[in-house]
JSON list of C-alpha atoms in Angstrom, two decimals:
[
{"chain": "A", "resi": 1, "resn": "UNK", "atom": "CA", "xyz": [39.92, -36.38, -49.21]},
{"chain": "A", "resi": 2, "resn": "UNK", "atom": "CA", "xyz": [36.93, -38.13, -50.18]},
{"chain": "A", "resi": 3, "resn": "UNK", "atom": "CA", "xyz": [37.99, -41.03, -47.94]},
{"chain": "A", "resi": 4, "resn": "UNK", "atom": "CA", "xyz": [38.16, -38.79, -44.91]},
{"chain": "A", "resi": 5, "resn": "UNK", "atom": "CA", "xyz": [34.87, -37.22, -45.54]},
{"chain": "A", "resi": 6, "resn": "UNK", "atom": "CA", "xyz": [33.19, -40.70, -46.04]},
{"chain": "A", "resi": 7, "resn": "UNK", "atom": "CA", "xyz": [34.92, -41.67, -42.62]},
{"chain": "A", "resi": 8, "resn": "UNK", "atom": "CA", "xyz": [33.74, -38.53, -40.95]},
{"chain": "A", "resi": 9, "resn": "UNK", "atom": "CA", "xyz": [30.06, -39.08, -41.81]},
{"chain": "A", "resi": 10, "resn": "UNK", "atom": "CA", "xyz": [30.14, -42.90, -40.72]},
{"chain": "A", "resi": 11, "resn": "UNK", "atom": "CA", "xyz": [31.68, -41.80, -37.30]},
{"chain": "A", "resi": 12, "resn": "UNK", "atom": "CA", "xyz": [28.89, -39.16, -37.10]},
{"chain": "A", "resi": 13, "resn": "UNK", "atom": "CA", "xyz": [26.15, -41.55, -38.01]},
{"chain": "A", "resi": 14, "resn": "UNK", "atom": "CA", "xyz": [27.65, -44.02, -35.40]},
{"chain": "A", "resi": 15, "resn": "UNK", "atom": "CA", "xyz": [27.41, -41.38, -32.68]},
{"chain": "A", "resi": 16, "resn": "UNK", "atom": "CA", "xyz": [23.80, -40.56, -33.56]},
{"chain": "A", "resi": 17, "resn": "UNK", "atom": "CA", "xyz": [22.73, -44.00, -33.47]},
{"chain": "A", "resi": 18, "resn": "UNK", "atom": "CA", "xyz": [24.72, -44.45, -29.98]},
{"chain": "A", "resi": 19, "resn": "UNK", "atom": "CA", "xyz": [22.88, -41.52, -28.40]},
{"chain": "A", "resi": 20, "resn": "UNK", "atom": "CA", "xyz": [19.47, -42.69, -29.58]},
{"chain": "A", "resi": 21, "resn": "UNK", "atom": "CA", "xyz": [20.24, -46.20, -28.13]},
{"chain": "A", "resi": 22, "resn": "UNK", "atom": "CA", "xyz": [21.15, -44.58, -24.85]},
{"chain": "A", "resi": 23, "resn": "UNK", "atom": "CA", "xyz": [17.85, -42.64, -24.65]},
{"chain": "A", "resi": 24, "resn": "UNK", "atom": "CA", "xyz": [14.91, -44.29, -23.37]},
{"chain": "A", "resi": 25, "resn": "UNK", "atom": "CA", "xyz": [12.22, -44.76, -25.96]},
{"chain": "A", "resi": 26, "resn": "UNK", "atom": "CA", "xyz": [9.21, -42.55, -25.70]},
{"chain": "A", "resi": 27, "resn": "UNK", "atom": "CA", "xyz": [6.37, -44.98, -26.08]},
{"chain": "A", "resi": 28, "resn": "UNK", "atom": "CA", "xyz": [3.00, -43.40, -25.69]},
{"chain": "A", "resi": 29, "resn": "UNK", "atom": "CA", "xyz": [0.08, -45.81, -25.14]},
{"chain": "A", "resi": 30, "resn": "UNK", "atom": "CA", "xyz": [-3.46, -45.00, -26.60]},
{"chain": "A", "resi": 31, "resn": "UNK", "atom": "CA", "xyz": [-4.92, -45.42, -23.28]},
{"chain": "A", "resi": 32, "resn": "UNK", "atom": "CA", "xyz": [-2.57, -42.98, -21.53]},
{"chain": "A", "resi": 33, "resn": "UNK", "atom": "CA", "xyz": [-4.14, -39.45, -21.77]},
{"chain": "A", "resi": 34, "resn": "UNK", "atom": "CA", "xyz": [-3.48, -36.28, -19.66]},
{"chain": "A", "resi": 35, "resn": "UNK", "atom": "CA", "xyz": [-6.35, -36.03, -17.21]},
{"chain": "A", "resi": 36, "resn": "UNK", "atom": "CA", "xyz": [-6.98, -32.71, -15.59]},
{"chain": "A", "resi": 37, "resn": "UNK", "atom": "CA", "xyz": [-6.33, -32.75, -11.92]},
{"chain": "A", "resi": 38, "resn": "UNK", "atom": "CA", "xyz": [-9.34, -31.25, -10.02]},
{"chain": "A", "resi": 39, "resn": "UNK", "atom": "CA", "xyz": [-7.86, -28.10, -8.15]},
{"chain": "A", "resi": 40, "resn": "UNK", "atom": "CA", "xyz": [-8.82, -28.68, -4.59]},
{"chain": "A", "resi": 41, "resn": "UNK", "atom": "CA", "xyz": [-8.87, -25.61, -2.36]},
{"chain": "A", "resi": 42, "resn": "UNK", "atom": "CA", "xyz": [-6.33, -25.85, 0.49]},
{"chain": "A", "resi": 43, "resn": "UNK", "atom": "CA", "xyz": [-7.31, -24.67, 3.88]},
{"chain": "A", "resi": 44, "resn": "UNK", "atom": "CA", "xyz": [-4.87, -22.59, 5.57]},
{"chain": "A", "resi": 45, "resn": "UNK", "atom": "CA", "xyz": [-4.41, -24.47, 8.88]},
{"chain": "A", "resi": 46, "resn": "UNK", "atom": "CA", "xyz": [-2.89, -22.74, 11.95]},
{"chain": "A", "resi": 47, "resn": "UNK", "atom": "CA", "xyz": [0.03, -24.55, 13.00]},
{"chain": "A", "resi": 48, "resn": "UNK", "atom": "CA", "xyz": [0.12, -25.86, 16.44]},
{"chain": "A", "resi": 49, "resn": "UNK", "atom": "CA", "xyz": [1.24, -23.12, 19.05]},
{"chain": "A", "resi": 50, "resn": "UNK", "atom": "CA", "xyz": [3.41, -23.64, 21.69]},
{"chain": "A", "resi": 51, "resn": "UNK", "atom": "CA", "xyz": [1.96, -22.97, 24.97]},
{"chain": "A", "resi": 52, "resn": "UNK", "atom": "CA", "xyz": [4.11, -20.26, 26.36]},
{"chain": "A", "resi": 53, "resn": "UNK", "atom": "CA", "xyz": [6.43, -17.55, 25.08]},
{"chain": "A", "resi": 54, "resn": "UNK", "atom": "CA", "xyz": [9.32, -16.42, 27.18]},
{"chain": "A", "resi": 55, "resn": "UNK", "atom": "CA", "xyz": [9.26, -12.95, 29.00]},
{"chain": "A", "resi": 56, "resn": "UNK", "atom": "CA", "xyz": [11.79, -11.65, 26.35]},
{"chain": "A", "resi": 57, "resn": "UNK", "atom": "CA", "xyz": [9.81, -12.73, 23.44]},
{"chain": "A", "resi": 58, "resn": "UNK", "atom": "CA", "xyz": [6.79, -11.06, 24.91]},
{"chain": "A", "resi": 59, "resn": "UNK", "atom": "CA", "xyz": [8.73, -7.89, 25.56]},
{"chain": "A", "resi": 60, "resn": "UNK", "atom": "CA", "xyz": [9.70, -8.12, 21.58]},
{"chain": "A", "resi": 61, "resn": "UNK", "atom": "CA", "xyz": [6.06, -8.67, 20.74]},
{"chain": "A", "resi": 62, "resn": "UNK", "atom": "CA", "xyz": [5.10, -5.39, 22.44]},
{"chain": "A", "resi": 63, "resn": "UNK", "atom": "CA", "xyz": [7.26, -3.30, 20.12]},
{"chain": "A", "resi": 64, "resn": "UNK", "atom": "CA", "xyz": [5.84, -4.82, 16.89]},
{"chain": "A", "resi": 65, "resn": "UNK", "atom": "CA", "xyz": [3.95, -2.23, 14.84]},
{"chain": "A", "resi": 66, "resn": "UNK", "atom": "CA", "xyz": [0.43, -3.33, 13.88]},
{"chain": "A", "resi": 67, "resn": "UNK", "atom": "CA", "xyz": [-1.51, -2.32, 10.71]},
{"chain": "A", "resi": 68, "resn": "UNK", "atom": "CA", "xyz": [-1.20, -2.08, 7.02]},
{"chain": "A", "resi": 69, "resn": "UNK", "atom": "CA", "xyz": [2.25, -1.02, 5.83]},
{"chain": "A", "resi": 70, "resn": "UNK", "atom": "CA", "xyz": [2.77, 0.02, 2.25]},
{"chain": "A", "resi": 71, "resn": "UNK", "atom": "CA", "xyz": [5.83, -1.31, 0.47]},
{"chain": "A", "resi": 72, "resn": "UNK", "atom": "CA", "xyz": [7.71, -0.55, -2.67]},
{"chain": "A", "resi": 73, "resn": "UNK", "atom": "CA", "xyz": [6.26, -1.78, -6.05]},
{"chain": "A", "resi": 74, "resn": "UNK", "atom": "CA", "xyz": [2.92, -1.12, -4.75]},
{"chain": "A", "resi": 75, "resn": "UNK", "atom": "CA", "xyz": [2.97, -4.31, -2.23]},
{"chain": "A", "resi": 76, "resn": "UNK", "atom": "CA", "xyz": [1.21, -4.06, 1.11]},
{"chain": "A", "resi": 77, "resn": "UNK", "atom": "CA", "xyz": [1.70, -6.11, 4.31]},
{"chain": "A", "resi": 78, "resn": "UNK", "atom": "CA", "xyz": [-0.98, -6.27, 7.07]},
{"chain": "A", "resi": 79, "resn": "UNK", "atom": "CA", "xyz": [0.44, -7.01, 10.39]},
{"chain": "A", "resi": 80, "resn": "UNK", "atom": "CA", "xyz": [-2.24, -7.87, 13.21]},
{"chain": "A", "resi": 81, "resn": "UNK", "atom": "CA", "xyz": [-2.18, -9.43, 16.70]},
{"chain": "A", "resi": 82, "resn": "UNK", "atom": "CA", "xyz": [-3.20, -12.99, 17.07]},
{"chain": "A", "resi": 83, "resn": "UNK", "atom": "CA", "xyz": [-6.85, -13.19, 18.19]},
{"chain": "A", "resi": 84, "resn": "UNK", "atom": "CA", "xyz": [-6.58, -15.67, 21.02]},
{"chain": "A", "resi": 85, "resn": "UNK", "atom": "CA", "xyz": [-2.82, -16.13, 21.67]},
{"chain": "A", "resi": 86, "resn": "UNK", "atom": "CA", "xyz": [-0.90, -13.08, 23.18]},
{"chain": "A", "resi": 87, "resn": "UNK", "atom": "CA", "xyz": [2.55, -12.36, 21.75]},
{"chain": "A", "resi": 88, "resn": "UNK", "atom": "CA", "xyz": [1.63, -14.07, 18.40]},
{"chain": "A", "resi": 89, "resn": "UNK", "atom": "CA", "xyz": [0.88, -12.21, 15.00]},
{"chain": "A", "resi": 90, "resn": "UNK", "atom": "CA", "xyz": [-0.76, -12.85, 11.88]},
{"chain": "A", "resi": 91, "resn": "UNK", "atom": "CA", "xyz": [0.78, -11.37, 8.82]},
{"chain": "A", "resi": 92, "resn": "UNK", "atom": "CA", "xyz": [-0.90, -11.18, 5.50]},
{"chain": "A", "resi": 93, "resn": "UNK", "atom": "CA", "xyz": [0.93, -10.53, 2.16]},
{"chain": "A", "resi": 94, "resn": "UNK", "atom": "CA", "xyz": [-1.49, -10.86, -0.97]},
{"chain": "A", "resi": 95, "resn": "UNK", "atom": "CA", "xyz": [-3.32, -14.06, -0.65]},
{"chain": "A", "resi": 96, "resn": "UNK", "atom": "CA", "xyz": [-0.63, -15.68, 1.70]},
{"chain": "A", "resi": 97, "resn": "UNK", "atom": "CA", "xyz": [-1.21, -15.56, 5.55]},
{"chain": "A", "resi": 98, "resn": "UNK", "atom": "CA", "xyz": [1.56, -16.36, 8.03]},
{"chain": "A", "resi": 99, "resn": "UNK", "atom": "CA", "xyz": [1.20, -17.19, 11.76]},
{"chain": "A", "resi": 100, "resn": "UNK", "atom": "CA", "xyz": [4.33, -15.23, 13.06]},
{"chain": "A", "resi": 101, "resn": "UNK", "atom": "CA", "xyz": [6.39, -15.72, 16.45]},
{"chain": "A", "resi": 102, "resn": "UNK", "atom": "CA", "xyz": [8.98, -13.21, 17.83]},
{"chain": "A", "resi": 103, "resn": "UNK", "atom": "CA", "xyz": [12.30, -14.32, 17.70]},
{"chain": "A", "resi": 104, "resn": "UNK", "atom": "CA", "xyz": [15.24, -12.79, 19.96]},
{"chain": "A", "resi": 105, "resn": "UNK", "atom": "CA", "xyz": [18.01, -11.18, 17.91]},
{"chain": "A", "resi": 106, "resn": "UNK", "atom": "CA", "xyz": [21.60, -9.74, 18.97]},
{"chain": "A", "resi": 107, "resn": "UNK", "atom": "CA", "xyz": [21.06, -6.54, 16.96]},
{"chain": "A", "resi": 108, "resn": "UNK", "atom": "CA", "xyz": [17.81, -5.43, 18.67]},
{"chain": "A", "resi": 109, "resn": "UNK", "atom": "CA", "xyz": [15.85, -5.64, 15.37]},
{"chain": "A", "resi": 110, "resn": "UNK", "atom": "CA", "xyz": [12.36, -6.96, 15.71]},
{"chain": "A", "resi": 111, "resn": "UNK", "atom": "CA", "xyz": [12.08, -10.35, 14.04]},
{"chain": "A", "resi": 112, "resn": "UNK", "atom": "CA", "xyz": [8.87, -12.47, 13.45]},
{"chain": "A", "resi": 113, "resn": "UNK", "atom": "CA", "xyz": [9.23, -15.99, 11.80]},
{"chain": "A", "resi": 114, "resn": "UNK", "atom": "CA", "xyz": [6.61, -18.53, 10.63]},
{"chain": "A", "resi": 115, "resn": "UNK", "atom": "CA", "xyz": [8.69, -21.79, 11.03]},
{"chain": "A", "resi": 116, "resn": "UNK", "atom": "CA", "xyz": [6.26, -23.89, 8.92]},
{"chain": "A", "resi": 117, "resn": "UNK", "atom": "CA", "xyz": [6.49, -21.63, 5.77]},
{"chain": "A", "resi": 118, "resn": "UNK", "atom": "CA", "xyz": [10.02, -20.13, 6.24]},
{"chain": "A", "resi": 119, "resn": "UNK", "atom": "CA", "xyz": [8.65, -16.47, 6.37]},
{"chain": "A", "resi": 120, "resn": "UNK", "atom": "CA", "xyz": [10.61, -13.80, 8.25]},
{"chain": "A", "resi": 121, "resn": "UNK", "atom": "CA", "xyz": [9.30, -10.35, 9.06]},
{"chain": "A", "resi": 122, "resn": "UNK", "atom": "CA", "xyz": [12.12, -7.77, 9.95]},
{"chain": "A", "resi": 123, "resn": "UNK", "atom": "CA", "xyz": [11.38, -4.54, 11.41]},
{"chain": "A", "resi": 124, "resn": "UNK", "atom": "CA", "xyz": [14.16, -2.13, 11.50]},
{"chain": "A", "resi": 125, "resn": "UNK", "atom": "CA", "xyz": [14.10, 1.53, 12.53]},
{"chain": "A", "resi": 126, "resn": "UNK", "atom": "CA", "xyz": [14.06, 2.81, 8.91]},
{"chain": "A", "resi": 127, "resn": "UNK", "atom": "CA", "xyz": [12.17, 0.13, 6.90]},
{"chain": "A", "resi": 128, "resn": "UNK", "atom": "CA", "xyz": [10.55, -3.46, 7.21]},
{"chain": "A", "resi": 129, "resn": "UNK", "atom": "CA", "xyz": [10.97, -6.41, 4.92]},
{"chain": "A", "resi": 130, "resn": "UNK", "atom": "CA", "xyz": [9.26, -9.75, 4.53]},
{"chain": "A", "resi": 131, "resn": "UNK", "atom": "CA", "xyz": [11.55, -12.43, 3.38]},
{"chain": "A", "resi": 132, "resn": "UNK", "atom": "CA", "xyz": [11.29, -16.29, 2.57]},
{"chain": "A", "resi": 133, "resn": "UNK", "atom": "CA", "xyz": [13.98, -18.26, 3.84]},
{"chain": "A", "resi": 134, "resn": "UNK", "atom": "CA", "xyz": [13.17, -21.41, 1.91]},
{"chain": "A", "resi": 135, "resn": "UNK", "atom": "CA", "xyz": [13.54, -19.54, -1.45]},
{"chain": "A", "resi": 136, "resn": "UNK", "atom": "CA", "xyz": [16.15, -17.08, -0.23]},
{"chain": "A", "resi": 137, "resn": "UNK", "atom": "CA", "xyz": [14.51, -14.10, -1.61]},
{"chain": "A", "resi": 138, "resn": "UNK", "atom": "CA", "xyz": [12.46, -10.99, -0.59]},
{"chain": "A", "resi": 139, "resn": "UNK", "atom": "CA", "xyz": [8.78, -11.06, -0.90]},
{"chain": "A", "resi": 140, "resn": "UNK", "atom": "CA", "xyz": [8.23, -7.42, 0.28]},
{"chain": "A", "resi": 141, "resn": "UNK", "atom": "CA", "xyz": [10.84, -4.70, 0.74]},
{"chain": "A", "resi": 142, "resn": "UNK", "atom": "CA", "xyz": [11.09, -1.12, 2.02]},
{"chain": "A", "resi": 143, "resn": "UNK", "atom": "CA", "xyz": [7.80, -1.50, 3.90]},
{"chain": "A", "resi": 144, "resn": "UNK", "atom": "CA", "xyz": [7.53, 1.85, 5.82]},
{"chain": "A", "resi": 145, "resn": "UNK", "atom": "CA", "xyz": [5.00, 2.98, 8.34]},
{"chain": "A", "resi": 146, "resn": "UNK", "atom": "CA", "xyz": [4.89, 6.75, 9.51]},
{"chain": "A", "resi": 147, "resn": "UNK", "atom": "CA", "xyz": [7.43, 6.26, 12.21]},
{"chain": "A", "resi": 148, "resn": "UNK", "atom": "CA", "xyz": [9.95, 4.57, 9.71]},
{"chain": "A", "resi": 149, "resn": "UNK", "atom": "CA", "xyz": [9.42, 7.24, 7.00]},
{"chain": "A", "resi": 150, "resn": "UNK", "atom": "CA", "xyz": [10.59, 9.94, 9.70]},
{"chain": "A", "resi": 151, "resn": "UNK", "atom": "CA", "xyz": [13.59, 7.80, 10.42]},
{"chain": "A", "resi": 152, "resn": "UNK", "atom": "CA", "xyz": [14.39, 7.14, 6.79]},
{"chain": "A", "resi": 153, "resn": "UNK", "atom": "CA", "xyz": [14.27, 10.90, 6.16]},
{"chain": "A", "resi": 154, "resn": "UNK", "atom": "CA", "xyz": [16.53, 11.85, 8.96]},
{"chain": "A", "resi": 155, "resn": "UNK", "atom": "CA", "xyz": [18.96, 9.10, 7.72]},
{"chain": "A", "resi": 156, "resn": "UNK", "atom": "CA", "xyz": [19.06, 10.42, 4.36]},
{"chain": "A", "resi": 157, "resn": "UNK", "atom": "CA", "xyz": [19.63, 14.16, 5.66]},
{"chain": "A", "resi": 158, "resn": "UNK", "atom": "CA", "xyz": [22.54, 13.05, 7.83]},
{"chain": "A", "resi": 159, "resn": "UNK", "atom": "CA", "xyz": [24.04, 9.74, 6.74]},
{"chain": "A", "resi": 160, "resn": "UNK", "atom": "CA", "xyz": [26.42, 7.75, 8.74]},
{"chain": "A", "resi": 161, "resn": "UNK", "atom": "CA", "xyz": [30.01, 8.13, 8.22]},
{"chain": "A", "resi": 162, "resn": "UNK", "atom": "CA", "xyz": [31.55, 5.67, 5.76]},
{"chain": "A", "resi": 163, "resn": "UNK", "atom": "CA", "xyz": [33.85, 3.19, 7.75]},
{"chain": "A", "resi": 164, "resn": "UNK", "atom": "CA", "xyz": [36.25, 2.99, 4.87]},
{"chain": "A", "resi": 165, "resn": "UNK", "atom": "CA", "xyz": [37.24, 6.77, 4.63]},
{"chain": "A", "resi": 166, "resn": "UNK", "atom": "CA", "xyz": [39.59, 8.08, 7.24]},
{"chain": "A", "resi": 167, "resn": "UNK", "atom": "CA", "xyz": [37.97, 10.22, 10.15]},
{"chain": "A", "resi": 168, "resn": "UNK", "atom": "CA", "xyz": [38.78, 13.95, 9.59]},
{"chain": "A", "resi": 169, "resn": "UNK", "atom": "CA", "xyz": [41.70, 15.30, 11.75]},
{"chain": "A", "resi": 170, "resn": "UNK", "atom": "CA", "xyz": [40.73, 17.68, 14.37]},
{"chain": "A", "resi": 171, "resn": "UNK", "atom": "CA", "xyz": [42.70, 21.03, 14.35]},
{"chain": "A", "resi": 172, "resn": "UNK", "atom": "CA", "xyz": [46.13, 21.31, 15.69]},
{"chain": "A", "resi": 173, "resn": "UNK", "atom": "CA", "xyz": [46.00, 22.06, 19.21]},
{"chain": "A", "resi": 174, "resn": "UNK", "atom": "CA", "xyz": [48.93, 24.17, 20.68]},
{"chain": "A", "resi": 175, "resn": "UNK", "atom": "CA", "xyz": [50.68, 22.43, 23.80]},
{"chain": "A", "resi": 176, "resn": "UNK", "atom": "CA", "xyz": [50.89, 24.83, 26.68]},
{"chain": "A", "resi": 177, "resn": "UNK", "atom": "CA", "xyz": [53.35, 23.59, 29.25]},
{"chain": "A", "resi": 178, "resn": "UNK", "atom": "CA", "xyz": [51.68, 23.06, 32.70]},
{"chain": "A", "resi": 179, "resn": "UNK", "atom": "CA", "xyz": [52.57, 25.47, 35.36]},
{"chain": "A", "resi": 180, "resn": "UNK", "atom": "CA", "xyz": [54.09, 23.42, 38.27]},
{"chain": "A", "resi": 181, "resn": "UNK", "atom": "CA", "xyz": [51.63, 23.39, 41.54]},
{"chain": "A", "resi": 182, "resn": "UNK", "atom": "CA", "xyz": [52.76, 26.25, 43.99]},
{"chain": "A", "resi": 183, "resn": "UNK", "atom": "CA", "xyz": [52.85, 24.08, 46.91]},
{"chain": "A", "resi": 184, "resn": "UNK", "atom": "CA", "xyz": [55.86, 22.01, 45.67]},
{"chain": "A", "resi": 185, "resn": "UNK", "atom": "CA", "xyz": [59.13, 23.40, 47.09]},
{"chain": "A", "resi": 186, "resn": "UNK", "atom": "CA", "xyz": [61.92, 22.96, 44.80]},
{"chain": "A", "resi": 187, "resn": "UNK", "atom": "CA", "xyz": [65.38, 21.92, 46.04]},
{"chain": "A", "resi": 188, "resn": "UNK", "atom": "CA", "xyz": [68.54, 21.03, 44.71]},
{"chain": "A", "resi": 189, "resn": "UNK", "atom": "CA", "xyz": [67.82, 17.28, 44.69]},
{"chain": "A", "resi": 190, "resn": "UNK", "atom": "CA", "xyz": [64.59, 17.24, 43.14]}
]
């Protein structure tokens, strides 16, 4: 038993030495010090804007609701029209500022995107949300202006039917045989 215990300790010591040899040595020179990096304010540069938006994009831009929109958890998003380029928008969320362009959708939802930052503003009938596509998360959710609050309340009062439940069956109808038209002459052959 003593022999197996000594053998186990020897094996464990050998493994520790092997692991230490595999790790790079952490040598800190006396001259290497942590030097604080000066924080340089980064100016928000406006991305280069394409010259012309399509007519469909301009039609979507006319449907965007402008103004400050309160969101859940006390967040707030401000959507304003771009000062010099029609059909484009500036969206502010906290200290972040996004330059948005309308994007066409197949569902009819209003979608604004900032390709450089990956920000997406979705405006639905009952709520709006700000998402970060690059990080895959929502920055602001349940943002509702006055019109969206009315739609959301109406949806709560009369929710859409569940697609997984069967439809209610209509009451059974009594079949009444149709009377033959009076112009038809009955003969023995027909």
